[in-house]
Coordinates of C-alpha atoms and ligand atoms in Angstrom, one line a residue:
X8 CA 0.0 0.0 0.0
X9 CA 1.2 3.5 -0.8
X10 CA 1.7 5.8 2.2
X11 CA 2.3 9.5 1.5
X12 CA 2.7 12.8 3.4
X13 CA 2.0 16.3 2.3
X14 CA 4.4 19.1 1.5
X15 CA 4.5 22.3 3.5
X16 CA 7.4 24.8 3.5
X17 CA 9.8 22.3 2.0
X18 CA 9.0 19.5 4.4
X19 CA 7.0 16.3 4.1
X20 CA 4.6 16.2 7.0
X21 CA 1.7 14.3 8.5
X22 CA -1.6 15.9 9.6
X23 CA -1.3 17.6 13.1
X24 CA -4.1 15.3 14.3
X25 CA -2.3 12.2 12.9
X26 CA -5.5 11.6 10.9
X27 CA -5.3 9.7 7.6
X28 CA -7.6 9.1 4.7
X29 CA -7.8 5.8 2.8
X30 CA -7.7 6.1 -1.0
X31 CA -9.8 3.4 -2.8
X32 CA -9.4 1.7 -6.1
X33 CA -12.7 2.4 -8.1
X34 CA -12.4 -1.0 -9.9
X35 CA -12.8 -3.1 -6.7
X36 CA -13.0 -0.8 -3.7
X37 CA -9.7 -2.0 -2.3
X38 CA -7.5 0.3 -0.3
X39 CA -4.6 1.5 -2.4
X40 CA -3.1 4.3 -0.3
X41 CA -3.3 6.2 2.9
X42 CA -2.6 10.0 3.0
X43 CA -2.8 12.7 5.7
X44 CA -6.1 14.4 6.3
X45 CA -5.2 18.0 7.3
X46 CA -7.4 20.8 8.5
X47 CA -7.2 24.6 8.8
X48 CA -4.0 24.7 10.9
X49 CA -1.8 23.0 8.4
X50 CA -3.4 25.1 5.6
X51 CA -2.5 28.3 7.5
X52 CA 1.1 27.2 7.8
X53 CA 1.3 26.4 4.1
X54 CA -0.2 29.8 3.2
X55 CA 2.4 31.5 5.6
X56 CA 5.2 29.6 3.8
X57 CA 4.0 30.6 0.4
X58 CA 3.6 34.2 1.7
X59 CA 7.2 34.2 2.9
X60 CA 8.5 32.7 -0.3
X61 CA 6.7 35.4 -2.2
X62 CA 7.4 38.4 0.0
X63 CA 10.9 37.6 1.3
X64 CA 12.2 34.6 -0.6
X65 CA 12.9 36.4 -3.9
X66 CA 10.8 34.1 -6.1
X67 CA 9.0 36.9 -7.9
X68 CA 12.3 38.7 -8.5
X69 CA 13.9 35.5 -9.9
X70 CA 14.6 36.2 -13.6
X71 CA 11.8 34.8 -15.7
X72 CA 14.3 32.7 -17.7
X73 CA 15.5 31.0 -14.4
X74 CA 11.9 30.3 -13.3
X75 CA 11.3 28.9 -16.8
X76 CA 14.4 26.6 -16.4
X77 CA 12.8 25.0 -13.3
X78 CA 9.4 24.6 -14.9
X79 CA 11.1 23.0 -18.0
X80 CA 12.9 20.7 -15.6
X81 CA 9.6 19.7 -14.0
X82 CA 8.3 18.9 -17.5
X83 CA 11.3 16.7 -18.1
X84 CA 10.8 14.8 -14.8
X85 CA 7.1 14.3 -15.7
X86 CA 8.2 12.8 -19.0
X87 CA 10.8 10.6 -17.2
X88 CA 8.1 9.2 -14.8
X89 CA 5.4 9.3 -17.4
X90 CA 4.4 5.6 -17.2
X91 CA 4.4 5.6 -13.4
X92 CA 2.3 8.7 -13.3
X93 CA -0.2 7.3 -15.9
X94 CA -0.6 4.0 -13.9
X95 CA -1.1 5.9 -10.6
X96 CA -3.7 8.1 -12.2
X97 CA -5.6 5.1 -13.5
X98 CA -5.4 3.3 -10.2
X99 CA -6.8 6.4 -8.4
X100 CA -9.5 7.4 -10.9
X101 CA -10.4 4.1 -12.7
X102 CA -9.9 5.5 -16.2
X103 CA -8.0 3.3 -18.8
X104 CA -4.3 3.5 -18.7
X105 CA -4.3 4.6 -22.4
X106 CA -6.4 7.7 -21.4
X107 CA -4.0 8.4 -18.5
X108 CA -1.0 8.2 -20.9
X109 CA -2.6 10.9 -23.1
X110 CA -3.2 13.0 -20.0
X111 CA 0.5 12.7 -19.0
X112 CA 1.6 13.7 -22.5
X113 CA -0.6 16.8 -22.2
X114 CA 0.6 17.6 -18.8
X115 CA 4.3 17.6 -19.7
X116 CA 3.3 19.8 -22.7
X117 CA 1.5 22.2 -20.4
X118 CA 4.5 22.7 -18.2
X119 CA 6.7 23.2 -21.3
X120 CA 4.3 25.7 -22.9
X121 CA 4.1 27.9 -19.8
X122 CA 7.8 27.6 -19.2
X123 CA 8.3 28.9 -22.8
X124 CA 5.9 31.8 -22.2
X125 CA 7.5 32.9 -18.9
X126 CA 10.0 35.4 -20.4
X127 CA 8.1 36.4 -23.5
X128 CA 5.8 39.1 -22.2
X129 CA 8.0 42.1 -21.9
X130 CA 5.0 44.4 -21.3
X131 CA 4.0 47.4 -23.4
X132 CA 5.2 50.9 -24.1
X133 CA 2.4 53.4 -24.1
X134 CA 2.5 56.4 -26.4
X135 CA 2.1 59.0 -23.6
X136 CA 0.0 62.1 -24.4
X137 CA 2.2 64.2 -22.0
X138 CA 5.5 65.6 -23.4
X139 CA 8.7 64.6 -21.7
X140 CA 7.2 61.5 -20.0
X141 CA 7.5 57.8 -20.3
X142 CA 4.7 55.4 -19.8
X143 CA 4.7 51.7 -19.9
X144 CA 2.8 48.7 -18.7
X145 CA 4.4 45.7 -16.9
X146 CA 3.0 42.5 -15.7
X147 CA 3.9 41.2 -12.2
X148 CA 3.0 38.0 -10.5
X149 CA -0.2 38.3 -8.5
X150 CA 1.1 36.7 -5.3
X151 CA 0.1 33.7 -3.2
X152 CA -2.3 31.4 -5.1
X153 CA -4.7 28.9 -3.6
X154 CA -5.4 26.2 -6.1
X155 CA -8.2 23.7 -5.7
X156 CA -8.6 20.8 -8.2
X157 CA -11.4 18.2 -8.8
X158 CA -11.2 14.4 -8.8
X159 CA -12.0 13.7 -12.5
X160 CA -8.8 14.8 -14.2
X161 CA -6.7 15.2 -11.1
X162 CA -3.2 16.0 -12.4
X163 CA -4.4 17.6 -15.7
X164 CA -6.5 20.1 -13.8
X165 CA -3.7 20.8 -11.2
X166 CA -1.2 21.3 -14.1
X167 CA -3.5 24.0 -15.7
X168 CA -3.1 26.0 -12.5
X169 CA 0.4 25.1 -11.2
X170 CA 2.3 25.6 -14.5
X171 CA 1.2 29.2 -15.3
X172 CA 1.4 30.3 -11.6
X173 CA 5.0 29.1 -11.2
X174 CA 6.0 30.5 -14.6
X175 CA 4.5 33.9 -13.7
X176 CA 6.4 34.0 -10.4
X177 CA 3.6 33.2 -8.0
X178 CA 3.8 30.9 -5.0
X179 CA 1.3 28.1 -4.7
X180 CA -0.7 26.2 -2.1
X181 CA -2.3 23.3 -4.0
X182 CA -5.2 21.3 -2.7
X183 CA -6.1 18.3 -4.8
X184 CA -9.4 16.5 -4.4
X185 CA -9.4 14.3 -1.3
X186 CA -10.6 11.4 -3.5
X187 CA -7.8 11.4 -6.0
X188 CA -4.6 13.1 -4.6
X189 CA -1.9 10.6 -5.7
X190 CA -0.5 12.1 -8.9
X191 CA -0.5 15.6 -7.5
X192 CA 1.6 14.3 -4.5
X193 CA 3.9 12.7 -7.0
X194 CA 4.3 15.8 -9.1
X195 CA 5.0 17.8 -5.8
X196 CA 7.9 15.3 -5.2
X197 CA 9.1 16.1 -8.7
X198 CA 8.9 19.8 -8.1
X199 CA 11.1 19.3 -5.0
X200 CA 13.5 17.3 -7.2
X201 CA 13.5 20.0 -9.8
X202 CA 14.7 22.4 -7.2
X203 CA 12.0 25.0 -6.6
X204 CA 12.9 27.1 -3.6
X205 CA 11.3 26.3 -0.2
X206 CA 7.8 27.5 0.2
X207 CA 7.2 28.1 -3.6
X208 CA 5.2 24.9 -4.0
X209 CA 3.1 23.5 -1.1
X210 CA 0.5 20.7 -1.3
X211 CA -2.0 20.3 1.5
X212 CA -4.3 17.3 1.6
X213 CA -7.7 17.4 3.3
X214 CA -11.4 18.1 2.9
X215 CA -12.8 21.0 0.9
X216 CA -14.8 22.3 3.8
X217 CA -11.6 22.9 5.8
X218 CA -8.5 23.1 3.6
X219 CA -10.4 24.6 0.6
X220 CA -12.4 26.9 2.8
X221 CA -9.3 28.2 4.6
X222 CA -7.6 28.9 1.2
X223 CA -10.7 30.8 0.0
X224 CA -11.1 32.9 3.1
X225 CA -7.5 33.7 4.0
X226 CA -6.5 37.3 3.7
X227 CA -2.9 36.1 2.9
X228 CA -4.0 34.5 -0.4
X229 CA -4.1 36.8 -3.3
X230 CA -5.8 34.6 -5.9
X231 CA -8.0 31.5 -5.6
X232 CA -8.3 29.3 -8.6
X233 CA -10.9 26.5 -8.5
X234 CA -12.1 23.8 -10.7
X235 CA -15.1 21.8 -9.6
X236 CA -18.9 22.0 -9.3
X237 CA -21.0 25.2 -9.6
X238 CA -22.3 25.2 -6.0
X239 CA -18.7 24.8 -4.6
X240 CA -17.6 27.6 -6.9
X241 CA -20.3 29.9 -5.6
X242 CA -19.3 29.1 -2.0
X243 CA -15.7 29.9 -2.8
X244 CA -16.6 33.2 -4.6
X245 CA -18.5 34.3 -1.5
X246 CA -15.6 33.3 0.8
X247 CA -13.2 35.2 -1.3
X248 CA -14.9 38.6 -0.7
X249 CA -13.1 39.1 2.7
X250 CA -9.9 40.4 1.1
X251 CA -11.4 40.8 -2.4
X252 CA -9.0 38.2 -3.7
X253 CA -9.0 37.4 -7.4
X254 CA -11.2 34.5 -8.3
X255 CA -10.7 32.1 -11.2
X256 CA -13.4 29.5 -11.7
X257 CA -13.7 26.5 -14.0
X258 CA -17.1 25.0 -13.2
X259 CA -19.3 22.4 -14.7
X260 CA -20.8 22.0 -18.2
X261 CA -23.8 20.6 -19.9
X262 CA -22.6 20.6 -23.4
X263 CA -24.8 20.3 -26.4
X264 CA -23.7 18.3 -29.5
X265 CA -25.9 19.2 -32.4
X266 CA -26.2 16.9 -35.4
X267 CA -27.8 18.4 -38.5
X268 CA -29.3 16.3 -41.3
X269 CA -26.4 17.1 -43.7
X270 CA -23.7 16.0 -41.3
X271 CA -21.3 13.2 -42.2
X272 CA -23.4 10.5 -40.5
X273 CA -20.7 7.9 -39.5
X274 CA -18.3 10.5 -38.2
X275 CA -21.0 12.2 -36.2
X276 CA -21.9 8.9 -34.5
X277 CA -18.3 8.0 -33.8
X278 CA -17.5 11.4 -32.3
X279 CA -20.7 11.5 -30.3
X280 CA -19.6 8.3 -28.5
X281 CA -16.1 9.6 -27.9
X282 CA -17.7 12.9 -26.7
X283 CA -19.4 11.1 -23.8
X284 CA -17.8 7.8 -22.8
X285 CA -14.2 8.8 -22.2
X286 CA -13.6 8.4 -18.5
X287 CA -17.1 7.1 -18.1
X288 CA -18.6 10.5 -18.9
X289 CA -16.8 12.2 -16.0
X290 CA -15.7 15.1 -18.2
X291 CA -16.7 18.7 -17.7
X292 CA -17.0 19.0 -21.5
X293 CA -18.8 15.7 -22.1
X294 CA -21.3 16.0 -25.1
X295 CA -23.9 14.2 -23.1
X296 CA -26.8 16.3 -24.5
X297 CA -27.3 15.3 -28.1
X298 CA -29.7 17.2 -30.4
X299 CA -30.5 15.4 -33.7
X300 CA -32.4 16.9 -36.6
X301 CA -35.6 15.0 -37.5
X302 CA -34.4 13.8 -41.0
X303 CA -31.7 11.5 -39.5
X304 CA -33.0 11.2 -36.0
X305 CA -34.3 7.6 -35.9
X306 CA -31.3 6.2 -37.8
X307 CA -28.8 8.1 -35.7
X308 CA -30.3 7.0 -32.4
X309 CA -30.5 3.4 -33.5
X310 CA -26.8 3.4 -34.7
X311 CA -25.7 5.0 -31.4
X312 CA -27.6 2.4 -29.4
X313 CA -26.0 -0.4 -31.4
X314 CA -22.5 0.9 -30.9
X315 CA -23.1 1.7 -27.2
X316 CA -24.1 -2.0 -26.6
X317 CA -20.6 -3.0 -27.7
X318 CA -18.7 -0.7 -25.2
X319 CA -16.5 -3.0 -23.2
X320 CA -16.5 -2.2 -19.4
X321 CA -13.7 -3.4 -17.2
X322 CA -10.5 -2.8 -15.4
X323 CA -8.7 0.3 -16.8
X324 CA -5.5 -1.8 -16.7
X325 CA -6.8 -4.4 -19.2
X326 CA -6.0 -3.7 -22.8
X327 CA -9.5 -4.5 -24.1
X328 CA -11.3 -2.2 -21.6
X329 CA -13.0 0.8 -23.3
X330 CA -14.7 2.2 -20.2
X331 CA -13.7 2.0 -16.6
X332 CA -15.7 2.5 -13.5
X333 CA -16.9 5.8 -12.0
X334 CA -14.4 7.2 -9.6
X335 CA -16.2 6.9 -6.3
X336 CA -19.1 5.2 -4.6
X337 CA -20.7 8.6 -3.8
X338 CA -20.5 9.6 -7.4
X339 CA -22.0 6.2 -8.6
X340 CA -25.0 6.9 -6.3
X341 CA -25.4 10.3 -7.9
X342 CA -25.3 8.9 -11.4
X343 CA -27.7 6.1 -10.5
X344 CA -30.1 8.8 -9.1
X345 CA -30.0 10.6 -12.4
X346 CA -30.9 7.4 -14.2
X347 CA -33.9 7.1 -12.0
X348 CA -34.8 10.8 -12.5
X349 CA -34.7 10.3 -16.3
X350 CA -37.1 7.3 -16.1
X351 CA -39.5 9.2 -13.8
X352 CA -39.4 12.3 -16.0
X353 CA -40.7 10.3 -18.9
X354 CA -37.6 10.1 -21.1
X355 CA -37.5 6.8 -23.2
X356 CA -34.8 4.5 -21.9
X357 CA -33.2 2.7 -24.8
X358 CA -30.2 1.2 -23.1
X359 CA -28.6 0.9 -19.6
X360 CA -30.1 2.8 -16.8
X361 CA -28.6 0.5 -14.2
X362 CA -25.4 -1.0 -12.9
X363 CA -23.9 -3.9 -15.0
X364 CA -25.1 -7.4 -14.2
X365 CA -21.6 -8.9 -14.3
X366 CA -20.0 -10.7 -11.3
X367 CA -16.5 -9.5 -12.3
X368 CA -17.5 -5.9 -11.9
X369 CA -19.6 -6.1 -8.8
X370 CA -17.1 -4.5 -6.4
X371 CA -16.4 -1.6 -8.7
X372 CA -18.3 1.6 -9.2
X373 CA -19.6 0.7 -12.7
X374 CA -22.7 2.1 -14.4
X375 CA -23.9 1.0 -17.8
X376 CA -23.7 3.2 -20.9
X377 CA -27.2 4.7 -20.8
X378 CA -29.3 6.2 -23.7
X379 CA -32.5 8.2 -23.2
X380 CA -34.4 9.4 -26.2
X381 CA -37.5 11.6 -26.5
X382 CA -36.1 14.1 -24.0
X383 CA -37.5 17.5 -23.5
X384 CA -35.6 20.7 -22.8
X385 CA -36.9 21.2 -19.3
X386 CA -36.0 17.7 -18.0
X387 CA -33.5 17.6 -15.2
X388 CA -31.4 15.0 -17.0
X389 CA -31.1 17.4 -19.9
X390 CA -30.4 20.5 -17.9
X391 CA -28.2 19.2 -15.1
X392 CA -24.7 17.8 -15.3
X393 CA -25.1 14.0 -14.7
X394 CA -21.3 13.6 -15.0
X395 CA -21.7 9.9 -16.0
X396 CA -22.1 7.7 -19.1
X397 CA -25.6 9.0 -19.8
X398 CA -26.8 10.4 -23.2
X399 CA -30.0 12.3 -23.6
X400 CA -31.4 12.8 -27.2
X401 CA -33.6 15.7 -28.2
X402 CA -35.2 15.8 -31.7
X403 CA -35.3 19.2 -33.5
X404 CA -36.7 20.5 -36.8
X405 CA -34.9 23.8 -37.6
X406 CA -31.5 25.4 -37.1
X407 CA -33.1 28.1 -35.1
X408 CA -34.8 25.6 -32.8
X409 CA -31.5 23.8 -32.3
X410 CA -29.6 26.9 -31.3
X411 CA -32.4 28.1 -29.0
X412 CA -32.5 24.7 -27.2
X413 CA -28.7 24.5 -27.0
X414 CA -28.4 27.9 -25.4
X415 CA -31.2 27.4 -22.9
X416 CA -28.9 26.3 -20.1
X417 CA -27.2 28.0 -17.2
X418 CA -24.0 26.4 -18.3
X419 CA -21.7 27.8 -21.1
X420 CA -18.6 25.7 -21.2
X421 CA -18.5 24.0 -24.6
X422 CA -20.7 23.0 -27.5
X423 CA -20.3 21.2 -30.8
X424 CA -22.2 20.8 -34.1
X425 CA -22.0 18.7 -37.2
X426 CA -22.9 20.1 -40.7
X427 CA -21.4 20.4 -44.2
X428 CA -23.1 23.8 -44.9
X429 CA -20.5 26.6 -44.8
X430 CA -23.1 29.3 -44.2
X431 CA -24.6 27.4 -41.3
X432 CA -21.1 27.0 -39.8
X433 CA -20.8 30.8 -39.7
X434 CA -24.3 31.4 -38.3
X435 CA -24.3 28.7 -35.6
X436 CA -20.8 29.2 -34.3
X437 CA -21.7 32.8 -33.7
X438 CA -25.0 32.1 -32.1
X439 CA -23.9 29.5 -29.6
X440 CA -23.1 31.1 -26.2
X441 CA -20.2 28.8 -25.0
X442 CA -16.5 29.3 -24.2
X443 CA -15.5 26.7 -26.8
X444 CA -17.4 25.7 -30.0
X445 CA -16.3 22.6 -32.0
X446 CA -17.4 22.2 -35.6
X447 CA -17.3 18.7 -37.0
X448 CA -15.3 17.5 -34.0
X449 CA -15.8 17.2 -30.2
X450 CA -13.9 17.4 -27.0
X451 CA -10.7 18.8 -28.4
X452 CA -8.6 21.1 -26.3
X453 CA -4.9 22.1 -26.4
X454 CA -2.7 24.2 -24.3
X455 CA -2.2 26.9 -26.9
X456 CA -6.0 27.9 -26.9
X457 CA -7.9 29.4 -24.0
X458 CA -10.4 27.2 -22.0
X459 CA -13.2 28.4 -19.8
X460 CA -16.9 29.0 -19.6
X461 CA -19.6 31.6 -20.4
X462 CA -22.4 32.0 -17.8
X463 CA -22.3 29.8 -14.7
X464 CA -19.5 27.6 -16.2
X465 CA -16.9 29.9 -14.8
X466 CA -14.9 33.1 -14.6
X467 CA -11.6 33.7 -16.5
X468 CA -9.7 31.4 -18.7
X469 CA -7.1 28.7 -18.3
X470 CA -4.5 27.6 -20.9
X471 CA -3.2 29.8 -23.8
X472 CA -1.6 33.2 -23.2
X473 CA -4.7 34.1 -21.1
X474 CA -3.9 31.2 -18.8
X475 CA -0.7 33.0 -17.9
X476 CA -2.2 36.4 -17.7
X477 CA -4.6 35.2 -15.0
X478 CA -1.6 34.9 -12.7
X479 CA -0.4 38.5 -13.3
X480 CA -1.3 42.0 -12.1
X481 CA -1.0 44.8 -14.6
X482 CA 1.1 47.8 -13.4
X483 CA 1.2 51.1 -15.3
X484 CA 4.4 53.0 -14.7
X485 CA 4.6 56.7 -15.6
X486 CA 7.7 58.9 -15.4
X487 CA 8.1 62.6 -15.9
X488 CA 11.6 63.6 -17.1
X489 CA 11.1 67.3 -16.9
X490 CA 8.7 68.0 -14.1
X491 CA 7.6 71.7 -13.9
X492 CA 6.0 73.6 -11.1
X493 CA 2.2 73.7 -11.3
X494 CA 1.6 76.6 -8.9
X495 CA -2.1 75.8 -8.8
X496 CA -2.7 75.7 -5.1
X497 CA -1.3 78.4 -2.8
X498 CA 1.1 79.8 -5.4
Ligands
NAD503 P1 -16.4 19.6 -6.2 O1 -16.9 21.0 -6.3 O2 -17.1 18.7 -5.3 O3 -14.9 19.6 -5.5 C1 -13.8 20.2 -6.2 C2 -12.7 20.6 -5.2 O4 -13.3 21.6 -4.3 C3 -12.3 19.4 -4.3 O5 -10.9 19.5 -4.1 C4 -13.0 19.7 -3.0 O6 -12.3 19.1 -1.9 C5 -13.0 21.2 -3.0 N1 -14.1 21.7 -2.1 C6 -15.3 21.2 -1.7 N2 -16.0 22.0 -0.9 C7 -15.2 23.1 -0.8 C8 -15.4 24.4 -0.1 N3 -16.5 24.6 0.6 N4 -14.4 25.3 -0.2 C9 -13.3 25.1 -1.0 N5 -13.1 24.0 -1.6 C10 -14.0 23.0 -1.6 O7 -16.2 19.1 -7.6 P2 -15.8 17.6 -8.0 O8 -17.0 16.7 -7.8 O9 -14.5 17.2 -7.4 O10 -15.5 17.8 -9.6 C11 -16.5 17.6 -10.6 C12 -16.9 19.0 -11.1 O11 -15.8 19.7 -11.6 C13 -17.9 18.9 -12.2 O12 -18.9 19.8 -12.0 C14 -17.1 19.2 -13.4 O13 -17.8 19.7 -14.5 C15 -16.1 20.2 -12.9 N6 -14.9 20.3 -13.7 C16 -14.8 21.4 -14.5 C17 -13.7 21.6 -15.4 C18 -13.6 22.8 -16.3 O14 -12.5 22.9 -17.0 N7 -14.5 23.7 -16.4 C19 -12.8 20.5 -15.4 C20 -12.9 19.4 -14.6 C21 -14.0 19.3 -13.8

């Protein structure tokens, strides 16, 4: 069994109370690790360490090229330990190792990208309207950052925060989800090996209501960056008002995937499946809400059902597994409840809607790929994020109707649509109110492009240049080289 500690002010420590939390394997509920369960006291110490490293430790003044060197080094170490990290992520989350390997490729690339950007933004010279003056804008690190990540893509989400913060010259207190902390602990070990100065990186393990709440409330934290559910995001936003800290939120999504009659049928079916069943649907950008135009509706739904029947459930470590379990027993209960809600709301259940009837999977948190057709816009399974392997199908007639339905949600993370009509591509991509819009594709993201939500899907952007800017303050500097007396008052 793996036993780990947490990292505060350059030391690996246990919880003050000695309390530990068991980490379970979602495939069979066995205990795989034990980690400290900290509270507010340890979090305050980590914040104080990050504060000292920022205010007195010289990290923000370290030349950007030197910060970049350490972030590049961390990327190299992630590549060196790629397979170990991928296996650890699968053990902790249940996803297939193949998926975890892609995640690790991305993660190394994310550290490299932000390392590369660290010394590229030299600010801006302003054309001053006042004679004999100089005016320029510089970007400075925002300060101590509290970073709170979710359980579904544990290290990927942590890397979206950690890499730009370190590259920008901020210090970090990271709080991974208490359900899946193992890869974040491992990368903290790699950060120590890379040689980040004491206090620059801290990782505290414990419940959101204590560790997360302390990070959100603390007056010594300058920015809180959170990825997780909407309700937690709202709680954090309220908690952050005490010192008006900056708030960056990546919240949930209910992402429409619209299939028009003129779409390439086979590709649309293929990508619709990929859009939902990766990581058993536990993806903020899952295209779980599918809208199909009436001309191809029946054929599309039948083809989807046939291919869904063939999805192979199993252990993420087996080569032939296509979909692993859900990540926790609590989450399985939530997804099961949504299955029941769908049945009660009158959606037509075409497949699944239950746990698998397979002795080999009985100890894992498995839920069958589930297909509901005849769904209406106001159903809870259409409007709420089920975060599981559940597809809802709505039939539509016109382009206008599709866009109106797709936009009728409190979420605004991502959306996709399938068509071969160039004019429709222009119209619909403009009309959809989402942070990312995919045309003839789904669920694609890369570090070079910004990621984030409209409406209640969040505040701010991660990734891309904007992902680095989140971690900077903008300072305008103005210098007068020939200051003359004004003699306005009391001359
Ligand atoms: P969650 O909101 O339950 O928890 C996320 C994190 O917040 C955890 O680390 C948790 O311990 C912490 N937390 C809980 N209560 C807290 C509090 N009161 N104060 C501070 N921190 C607290 O979310 P989850 O179930 O771990 O993650 C799933 C959600 O994350 C889904 O809604 C999903 O869409 C969203 N998500 C969004 C993105 C994105 O890019 N927009 C990416 C991944 C996941």
